[in-house]
PDB file of C-alpha atoms and ligand atoms in Angstrom:
ATOM      1  CA  UNK Q   1      74.142  24.115-189.886  1.00 81.00           C
ATOM      2  CA  UNK Q   2      74.051  22.921-186.638  1.00 84.00           C
ATOM      3  CA  UNK Q   3      77.466  23.342-185.051  1.00 88.00           C
ATOM      4  CA  UNK Q   4      77.770  21.466-181.181  1.00 89.00           C
ATOM      5  CA  UNK Q   5      78.607  23.558-178.013  1.00 92.00           C
ATOM      6  CA  UNK Q   6      82.405  23.967-178.581  1.00 94.00           C
ATOM      7  CA  UNK Q   7      84.869  26.222-178.202  1.00 96.00           C
ATOM      8  CA  UNK Q   8      86.653  27.716-181.079  1.00 97.00           C
ATOM      9  CA  UNK Q   9      90.537  28.546-180.667  1.00 98.00           C
ATOM     10  CA  UNK Q  10      92.057  30.980-183.030  1.00 98.00           C
ATOM     11  CA  UNK Q  11      95.340  32.208-182.834  1.00 98.00           C
ATOM     12  CA  UNK Q  12      97.975  33.707-185.177  1.00 98.00           C
ATOM     13  CA  UNK Q  13     100.388  36.287-185.125  1.00 97.00           C
ATOM     14  CA  UNK Q  14      99.996  40.330-185.148  1.00 96.00           C
ATOM     15  CA  UNK Q  15      97.151  41.561-187.570  1.00 95.00           C
ATOM     16  CA  UNK Q  16      96.177  38.165-189.733  1.00 96.00           C
ATOM     17  CA  UNK Q  17      92.432  39.560-189.164  1.00 95.00           C
ATOM     18  CA  UNK Q  18      91.619  36.917-186.126  1.00 97.00           C
ATOM     19  CA  UNK Q  19      89.026  39.522-184.721  1.00 95.00           C
ATOM     20  CA  UNK Q  20      87.765  39.945-187.714  1.00 95.00           C
ATOM     21  CA  UNK Q  21      87.303  36.508-188.731  1.00 97.00           C
ATOM     22  CA  UNK Q  22      86.571  35.201-185.628  1.00 97.00           C
ATOM     23  CA  UNK Q  23      83.633  38.153-185.315  1.00 96.00           C
ATOM     24  CA  UNK Q  24      82.047  36.486-188.311  1.00 97.00           C
ATOM     25  CA  UNK Q  25      82.334  33.109-187.140  1.00 97.00           C
ATOM     26  CA  UNK Q  26      80.438  33.712-184.126  1.00 96.00           C
ATOM     27  CA  UNK Q  27      78.182  35.414-185.906  1.00 96.00           C
ATOM     28  CA  UNK Q  28      77.413  33.259-188.312  1.00 95.00           C
ATOM     29  CA  UNK Q  29      77.310  30.135-185.903  1.00 94.00           C
ATOM     30  CA  UNK Q  30      75.464  32.014-183.193  1.00 94.00           C
ATOM     31  CA  UNK Q  31      78.586  31.741-181.006  1.00 95.00           C
ATOM     32  CA  UNK Q  32      79.613  34.376-178.191  1.00 94.00           C
ATOM     33  CA  UNK Q  33      82.757  35.572-179.845  1.00 95.00           C
ATOM     34  CA  UNK Q  34      85.586  36.889-177.317  1.00 96.00           C
ATOM     35  CA  UNK Q  35      88.846  39.232-178.333  1.00 97.00           C
ATOM     36  CA  UNK Q  36      91.039  38.140-175.438  1.00 98.00           C
ATOM     37  CA  UNK Q  37      93.984  40.472-176.973  1.00 98.00           C
ATOM     38  CA  UNK Q  38      91.672  42.952-176.029  1.00 98.00           C
ATOM     39  CA  UNK Q  39      92.284  42.474-172.116  1.00 98.00           C
ATOM     40  CA  UNK Q  40      96.123  42.567-172.628  1.00 98.00           C
ATOM     41  CA  UNK Q  41      95.446  46.189-174.531  1.00 98.00           C
ATOM     42  CA  UNK Q  42      93.246  47.170-171.139  1.00 98.00           C
ATOM     43  CA  UNK Q  43      95.268  46.449-168.727  1.00 98.00           C
ATOM     44  CA  UNK Q  44      98.598  48.076-171.194  1.00 98.00           C
ATOM     45  CA  UNK Q  45      96.085  51.143-170.917  1.00 98.00           C
ATOM     46  CA  UNK Q  46      95.731  51.111-167.623  1.00 98.00           C
ATOM     47  CA  UNK Q  47      99.348  50.722-166.804  1.00 98.00           C
ATOM     48  CA  UNK Q  48      99.771  53.890-168.734  1.00 98.00           C
ATOM     49  CA  UNK Q  49      97.507  55.997-167.226  1.00 98.00           C
ATOM     50  CA  UNK Q  50      98.418  55.002-163.871  1.00 97.00           C
ATOM     51  CA  UNK Q  51     101.930  55.712-164.834  1.00 97.00           C
ATOM     52  CA  UNK Q  52     102.682  52.100-163.744  1.00 98.00           C
ATOM     53  CA  UNK Q  53     105.254  51.399-166.881  1.00 98.00           C
ATOM     54  CA  UNK Q  54     108.295  53.477-168.114  1.00 97.00           C
ATOM     55  CA  UNK Q  55     108.712  54.767-171.789  1.00 93.00           C
ATOM     56  CA  UNK Q  56     110.772  51.940-172.417  1.00 93.00           C
ATOM     57  CA  UNK Q  57     108.173  49.258-171.451  1.00 92.00           C
ATOM     58  CA  UNK Q  58     108.880  48.264-168.070  1.00 96.00           C
ATOM     59  CA  UNK Q  59     106.513  48.005-165.817  1.00 97.00           C
ATOM     60  CA  UNK Q  60     106.166  48.929-162.017  1.00 97.00           C
ATOM     61  CA  UNK Q  61     105.606  45.683-159.838  1.00 97.00           C
ATOM     62  CA  UNK Q  62     102.945  47.730-158.415  1.00 98.00           C
ATOM     63  CA  UNK Q  63     100.759  46.588-161.062  1.00 98.00           C
ATOM     64  CA  UNK Q  64     100.325  43.399-159.688  1.00 98.00           C
ATOM     65  CA  UNK Q  65      98.608  45.242-156.557  1.00 98.00           C
ATOM     66  CA  UNK Q  66      96.639  47.867-158.914  1.00 98.00           C
ATOM     67  CA  UNK Q  67      95.117  45.005-161.042  1.00 98.00           C
ATOM     68  CA  UNK Q  68      93.022  43.782-157.893  1.00 97.00           C
ATOM     69  CA  UNK Q  69      91.047  47.039-157.979  1.00 95.00           C
ATOM     70  CA  UNK Q  70      91.188  47.080-162.127  1.00 98.00           C
ATOM     71  CA  UNK Q  71      86.980  46.452-163.173  1.00 97.00           C
ATOM     72  CA  UNK Q  72      87.589  45.495-167.361  1.00 98.00           C
ATOM     73  CA  UNK Q  73      84.279  44.285-169.044  1.00 96.00           C
ATOM     74  CA  UNK Q  74      82.909  44.066-172.167  1.00 95.00           C
ATOM     75  CA  UNK Q  75      79.523  46.192-173.212  1.00 95.00           C
ATOM     76  CA  UNK Q  76      76.309  44.120-174.760  1.00 91.00           C
ATOM     77  CA  UNK Q  77      78.077  45.391-178.091  1.00 91.00           C
ATOM     78  CA  UNK Q  78      81.675  43.344-177.307  1.00 91.00           C
ATOM     79  CA  UNK Q  79      83.533  46.527-176.561  1.00 95.00           C
ATOM     80  CA  UNK Q  80      85.848  46.911-173.875  1.00 98.00           C
ATOM     81  CA  UNK Q  81      85.289  49.054-170.754  1.00 98.00           C
ATOM     82  CA  UNK Q  82      87.141  50.577-167.857  1.00 98.00           C
ATOM     83  CA  UNK Q  83      84.803  50.525-165.214  1.00 98.00           C
ATOM     84  CA  UNK Q  84      82.207  53.425-166.515  1.00 97.00           C
ATOM     85  CA  UNK Q  85      84.411  54.268-169.441  1.00 98.00           C
ATOM     86  CA  UNK Q  86      84.209  52.741-173.049  1.00 98.00           C
ATOM     87  CA  UNK Q  87      88.086  52.121-173.726  1.00 98.00           C
ATOM     88  CA  UNK Q  88      87.513  50.563-177.242  1.00 96.00           C
ATOM     89  CA  UNK Q  89      89.021  53.452-179.294  1.00 95.00           C
ATOM     90  CA  UNK Q  90      91.758  54.012-177.381  1.00 96.00           C
ATOM     91  CA  UNK Q  91      92.951  50.502-176.507  1.00 98.00           C
ATOM     92  CA  UNK Q  92      93.692  50.369-180.198  1.00 95.00           C
ATOM     93  CA  UNK Q  93      96.013  53.275-180.618  1.00 95.00           C
ATOM     94  CA  UNK Q  94      99.434  52.550-181.797  1.00 94.00           C
ATOM     95  CA  UNK Q  95     100.556  54.147-178.175  1.00 96.00           C
ATOM     96  CA  UNK Q  96      99.066  50.968-176.838  1.00 97.00           C
ATOM     97  CA  UNK Q  97     100.217  48.474-178.810  1.00 96.00           C
ATOM     98  CA  UNK Q  98     103.773  49.605-178.813  1.00 96.00           C
ATOM     99  CA  UNK Q  99     103.293  48.603-175.143  1.00 98.00           C
ATOM    100  CA  UNK Q 100     101.002  45.687-174.717  1.00 98.00           C
ATOM    101  CA  UNK Q 101     103.537  42.841-175.802  1.00 97.00           C
ATOM    102  CA  UNK Q 102     105.770  43.686-172.284  1.00 97.00           C
ATOM    103  CA  UNK Q 103     102.710  44.226-170.472  1.00 98.00           C
ATOM    104  CA  UNK Q 104     101.397  40.560-171.625  1.00 98.00           C
ATOM    105  CA  UNK Q 105     104.735  38.919-171.456  1.00 97.00           C
ATOM    106  CA  UNK Q 106     104.414  39.283-167.288  1.00 98.00           C
ATOM    107  CA  UNK Q 107     103.292  36.474-165.986  1.00 98.00           C
ATOM    108  CA  UNK Q 108     100.660  37.676-162.933  1.00 98.00           C
ATOM    109  CA  UNK Q 109      99.310  39.667-165.862  1.00 98.00           C
ATOM    110  CA  UNK Q 110      98.312  36.513-167.742  1.00 98.00           C
ATOM    111  CA  UNK Q 111      97.198  34.905-164.713  1.00 98.00           C
ATOM    112  CA  UNK Q 112      94.409  37.703-164.284  1.00 98.00           C
ATOM    113  CA  UNK Q 113      93.689  37.698-167.894  1.00 98.00           C
ATOM    114  CA  UNK Q 114      93.318  34.007-167.889  1.00 98.00           C
ATOM    115  CA  UNK Q 115      90.964  34.039-165.172  1.00 97.00           C
ATOM    116  CA  UNK Q 116      88.450  36.502-166.709  1.00 96.00           C
ATOM    117  CA  UNK Q 117      88.824  33.905-169.654  1.00 96.00           C
ATOM    118  CA  UNK Q 118      87.920  30.905-168.136  1.00 95.00           C
ATOM    119  CA  UNK Q 119      84.865  32.385-166.514  1.00 92.00           C
ATOM    120  CA  UNK Q 120      83.508  33.223-170.195  1.00 87.00           C
ATOM    121  CA  UNK Q 121      84.746  29.822-171.846  1.00 87.00           C
ATOM    122  CA  UNK Q 122      82.361  27.849-169.091  1.00 86.00           C
ATOM    123  CA  UNK Q 123      79.200  29.237-171.005  1.00 81.00           C
ATOM    124  CA  UNK Q 124      80.551  26.994-173.761  1.00 84.00           C
ATOM    125  CA  UNK Q 125      79.726  27.985-177.541  1.00 93.00           C
ATOM    126  CA  UNK Q 126      82.422  30.722-177.611  1.00 96.00           C
ATOM    127  CA  UNK Q 127      85.408  32.051-180.754  1.00 97.00           C
ATOM    128  CA  UNK Q 128      88.259  33.310-178.703  1.00 98.00           C
ATOM    129  CA  UNK Q 129      90.835  34.914-180.124  1.00 98.00           C
ATOM    130  CA  UNK Q 130      94.291  35.768-179.146  1.00 98.00           C
ATOM    131  CA  UNK Q 131      98.240  33.851-179.011  1.00 98.00           C
ATOM    132  CA  UNK Q 132      98.066  31.277-176.621  1.00 98.00           C
ATOM    133  CA  UNK Q 133      93.776  29.986-176.588  1.00 98.00           C
ATOM    134  CA  UNK Q 134      94.530  27.112-177.988  1.00 98.00           C
ATOM    135  CA  UNK Q 135      98.185  25.798-176.437  1.00 98.00           C
ATOM    136  CA  UNK Q 136      97.411  27.452-172.860  1.00 98.00           C
ATOM    137  CA  UNK Q 137      93.889  28.945-172.191  1.00 98.00           C
ATOM    138  CA  UNK Q 138      92.142  25.984-174.085  1.00 97.00           C
ATOM    139  CA  UNK Q 139      94.481  23.293-174.330  1.00 97.00           C
ATOM    140  CA  UNK Q 140      91.178  20.981-174.832  1.00 96.00           C
ATOM    141  CA  UNK Q 141      89.341  23.206-177.611  1.00 96.00           C
ATOM    142  CA  UNK Q 142      87.781  21.275-180.224  1.00 96.00           C
ATOM    143  CA  UNK Q 143      88.553  23.842-182.866  1.00 97.00           C
ATOM    144  CA  UNK Q 144      92.066  25.495-183.118  1.00 98.00           C
ATOM    145  CA  UNK Q 145      92.915  27.707-185.948  1.00 98.00           C
ATOM    146  CA  UNK Q 146      96.312  29.190-186.431  1.00 98.00           C
ATOM    147  CA  UNK Q 147      96.358  32.454-188.589  1.00 98.00           C
ATOM    148  CA  UNK Q 148      98.610  33.674-191.041  1.00 97.00           C
ATOM    149  CA  UNK Q 149      99.185  36.177-193.624  1.00 97.00           C
ATOM    150  CA  UNK Q 150     102.060  37.827-194.934  1.00 97.00           C
ATOM    151  CA  UNK Q 151     103.854  40.765-193.685  1.00 96.00           C
ATOM    152  CA  UNK Q 152     103.012  43.204-196.206  1.00 97.00           C
ATOM    153  CA  UNK Q 153      99.757  42.134-196.317  1.00 97.00           C
ATOM    154  CA  UNK Q 154      99.351  42.644-192.336  1.00 97.00           C
ATOM    155  CA  UNK Q 155     101.440  46.104-191.968  1.00 97.00           C
ATOM    156  CA  UNK Q 156      98.365  46.974-195.131  1.00 97.00           C
ATOM    157  CA  UNK Q 157      95.562  45.844-193.251  1.00 95.00           C
ATOM    158  CA  UNK Q 158      96.646  47.489-189.965  1.00 96.00           C
ATOM    159  CA  UNK Q 159      97.686  50.555-191.677  1.00 97.00           C
ATOM    160  CA  UNK Q 160      94.589  51.046-193.236  1.00 96.00           C
ATOM    161  CA  UNK Q 161      92.944  49.933-190.041  1.00 94.00           C
ATOM    162  CA  UNK Q 162      94.738  53.104-188.033  1.00 94.00           C
ATOM    163  CA  UNK Q 163      93.921  55.482-190.571  1.00 96.00           C
ATOM    164  CA  UNK Q 164      90.404  54.704-190.811  1.00 95.00           C
ATOM    165  CA  UNK Q 165      90.137  55.301-187.617  1.00 91.00           C
ATOM    166  CA  UNK Q 166      91.235  58.732-188.063  1.00 93.00           C
ATOM    167  CA  UNK Q 167      95.496  58.148-187.126  1.00 92.00           C
ATOM    168  CA  UNK Q 168      97.851  58.963-189.073  1.00 94.00           C
ATOM    169  CA  UNK Q 169     100.781  56.068-188.767  1.00 95.00           C
ATOM    170  CA  UNK Q 170     103.804  55.593-190.649  1.00 97.00           C
ATOM    171  CA  UNK Q 171     103.809  52.713-192.534  1.00 97.00           C
ATOM    172  CA  UNK Q 172     107.338  51.903-191.388  1.00 97.00           C
ATOM    173  CA  UNK Q 173     106.371  52.156-187.768  1.00 96.00           C
ATOM    174  CA  UNK Q 174     103.358  50.094-188.173  1.00 97.00           C
ATOM    175  CA  UNK Q 175     105.659  47.633-189.812  1.00 97.00           C
ATOM    176  CA  UNK Q 176     107.742  47.938-186.842  1.00 97.00           C
ATOM    177  CA  UNK Q 177     105.448  47.203-184.345  1.00 97.00           C
ATOM    178  CA  UNK Q 178     104.205  44.249-185.705  1.00 97.00           C
ATOM    179  CA  UNK Q 179     107.416  42.795-186.434  1.00 97.00           C
ATOM    180  CA  UNK Q 180     108.510  43.625-182.514  1.00 97.00           C
ATOM    181  CA  UNK Q 181     105.166  42.110-180.853  1.00 97.00           C
ATOM    182  CA  UNK Q 182     105.597  38.921-183.231  1.00 97.00           C
ATOM    183  CA  UNK Q 183     109.046  38.673-181.826  1.00 98.00           C
ATOM    184  CA  UNK Q 184     108.581  39.269-177.845  1.00 97.00           C
ATOM    185  CA  UNK Q 185     105.357  37.372-178.143  1.00 98.00           C
ATOM    186  CA  UNK Q 186     106.908  34.154-179.316  1.00 98.00           C
ATOM    187  CA  UNK Q 187     110.034  34.211-176.926  1.00 98.00           C
ATOM    188  CA  UNK Q 188     108.488  35.470-173.958  1.00 98.00           C
ATOM    189  CA  UNK Q 189     108.870  32.535-171.171  1.00 98.00           C
ATOM    190  CA  UNK Q 190     105.088  32.366-170.513  1.00 97.00           C
ATOM    191  CA  UNK Q 191     102.461  30.734-172.907  1.00 98.00           C
ATOM    192  CA  UNK Q 192     104.578  32.364-176.130  1.00 98.00           C
ATOM    193  CA  UNK Q 193     103.038  32.274-179.222  1.00 98.00           C
ATOM    194  CA  UNK Q 194     102.997  28.824-181.061  1.00 98.00           C
ATOM    195  CA  UNK Q 195     100.545  26.741-183.186  1.00 98.00           C
ATOM    196  CA  UNK Q 196      99.456  23.931-181.275  1.00 98.00           C
ATOM    197  CA  UNK Q 197      99.840  20.453-182.675  1.00 98.00           C
ATOM    198  CA  UNK Q 198      96.419  19.525-183.195  1.00 98.00           C
ATOM    199  CA  UNK Q 199      95.778  23.665-184.832  1.00 98.00           C
ATOM    200  CA  UNK Q 200      94.418  23.770-188.521  1.00 98.00           C
ATOM    201  CA  UNK Q 201      96.478  26.623-190.374  1.00 98.00           C
ATOM    202  CA  UNK Q 202      94.962  29.129-192.220  1.00 98.00           C
ATOM    203  CA  UNK Q 203      97.183  31.409-194.226  1.00 98.00           C
ATOM    204  CA  UNK Q 204      94.674  34.489-194.998  1.00 97.00           C
ATOM    205  CA  UNK Q 205      96.949  36.680-197.447  1.00 97.00           C
ATOM    206  CA  UNK Q 206      95.049  36.340-200.424  1.00 96.00           C
ATOM    207  CA  UNK Q 207      91.324  35.168-199.120  1.00 97.00           C
ATOM    208  CA  UNK Q 208      88.483  36.990-198.783  1.00 96.00           C
ATOM    209  CA  UNK Q 209      85.993  37.117-196.269  1.00 95.00           C
ATOM    210  CA  UNK Q 210      83.425  34.845-198.230  1.00 97.00           C
ATOM    211  CA  UNK Q 211      86.494  32.462-198.754  1.00 98.00           C
ATOM    212  CA  UNK Q 212      87.495  32.209-195.098  1.00 97.00           C
ATOM    213  CA  UNK Q 213      84.009  31.311-194.031  1.00 97.00           C
ATOM    214  CA  UNK Q 214      83.297  28.498-196.856  1.00 97.00           C
ATOM    215  CA  UNK Q 215      86.999  27.193-195.457  1.00 97.00           C
ATOM    216  CA  UNK Q 216      85.743  27.120-191.727  1.00 97.00           C
ATOM    217  CA  UNK Q 217      82.023  25.619-192.683  1.00 95.00           C
ATOM    218  CA  UNK Q 218      83.747  22.566-194.656  1.00 95.00           C
ATOM    219  CA  UNK Q 219      86.201  22.182-191.815  1.00 96.00           C
ATOM    220  CA  UNK Q 220      83.345  22.100-189.145  1.00 94.00           C
ATOM    221  CA  UNK Q 221      81.289  19.502-191.500  1.00 93.00           C
ATOM    222  CA  UNK Q 222      84.323  17.332-192.058  1.00 93.00           C
ATOM    223  CA  UNK Q 223      85.691  16.982-188.402  1.00 92.00           C
ATOM    224  CA  UNK Q 224      82.010  16.828-186.658  1.00 90.00           C
ATOM    225  CA  UNK Q 225      80.413  14.792-189.372  1.00 85.00           C
ATOM    226  CA  UNK Q 226      77.845  17.337-189.644  1.00 81.00           C
ATOM    227  CA  UNK Q 227      76.066  17.263-193.211  1.00 69.00           C
TER     228      UNK Q 227
HETATM  229  O1  CDP M 301      94.692  42.819-183.053  1.00 53.91           O
HETATM  230  P1  CDP M 301      96.047  42.017-182.991  1.00 53.91           P
HETATM  231  O2  CDP M 301      96.188  40.638-183.581  1.00 53.91           O
HETATM  232  O3  CDP M 301      97.611  43.100-183.599  1.00 53.91           O
HETATM  233  O4  CDP M 301      96.537  42.429-181.507  1.00 53.91           O
HETATM  234  P2  CDP M 301      95.747  41.569-180.136  1.00 53.91           P
HETATM  235  O5  CDP M 301      94.870  40.021-180.367  1.00 53.91           O
HETATM  236  O6  CDP M 301      94.832  42.992-180.373  1.00 53.91           O
HETATM  237  O7  CDP M 301      96.495  41.652-179.242  1.00 53.91           O
HETATM  238  C1  CDP M 301      97.673  42.225-179.108  1.00 53.91           C
HETATM  239  C2  CDP M 301      98.948  41.939-177.481  1.00 53.91           C
HETATM  240  O8  CDP M 301      98.005  41.281-176.297  1.00 53.91           O
HETATM  241  C3  CDP M 301      99.690  41.179-178.562  1.00 53.91           C
HETATM  242  O9  CDP M 301     100.645  41.194-179.217  1.00 53.91           O
HETATM  243  C4  CDP M 301     100.222  39.985-177.540  1.00 53.91           C
HETATM  244  O10 CDP M 301     101.199  40.736-176.787  1.00 53.91           O
HETATM  245  C5  CDP M 301      99.060  39.942-176.568  1.00 53.91           C
HETATM  246  N1  CDP M 301      98.215  38.680-176.182  1.00 53.91           N
HETATM  247  C6  CDP M 301      98.568  38.055-175.518  1.00 53.91           C
HETATM  248  O11 CDP M 301      99.515  37.865-175.348  1.00 53.91           O
HETATM  249  N2  CDP M 301      98.131  36.877-175.356  1.00 53.91           N
HETATM  250  C7  CDP M 301      96.844  36.992-176.174  1.00 53.91           C
HETATM  251  N3  CDP M 301      95.811  35.595-175.703  1.00 53.91           N
HETATM  252  C8  CDP M 301      95.981  38.128-176.976  1.00 53.91           C
HETATM  253  C9  CDP M 301      96.762  38.738-176.882  1.00 53.91           C
END
């Protein structure tokens, strides 16, 4: 299928499987995949390592200046690096998940991440996932998807993912984290999580990857008149 050079924006609640879906879509259509959440997670890890965030998630104003020297980038395999260090594993930990939403609610952090996202967007043919891609980062994206899934399914997926990476979280702790992040992400002042008016909703609670791909393929064919 010959897909035009569009931007596909995928937003939704925590652990709805946005990044797995986005990666598969990118591979299928030959697009570049970009995980905006990884950048917020990277900034959070940086703030933790530099002691610029307190135990209860209060961000020090010094983070703004410190960000000027922060080098976050993706390597050839799409893993996030901080300078020469690959930080892909650390940014997925419960410690980072526990503090990422307060960090992502800070307006200058969002501006810093947005600048990077726009740089990537200039190249076109990208699939980007996050919370505000279709509403704030690329409001003109030609295809917007808003993903949801039941809380039970989302918590189980995140729990299984953490266990497969060698962590030993409590399911209750995972549920709590999803609820807290969804609340903060949808109630913050700057670019809160919400479904864009022109986004197509995908509830994948009971869907396989094959079904998800068939769904988006049908959507693209219909929207862009591709046979
Ligand atoms: O993988 P999961 O869906 O749990 O989260 P993520 O995409 O890695 O994003 C982690 C956190 O970054 C979210 O809970 C948001 O607080 C923040 N985020 C955001 O504010 N805006 C985005 N475009 C992407 C992520």
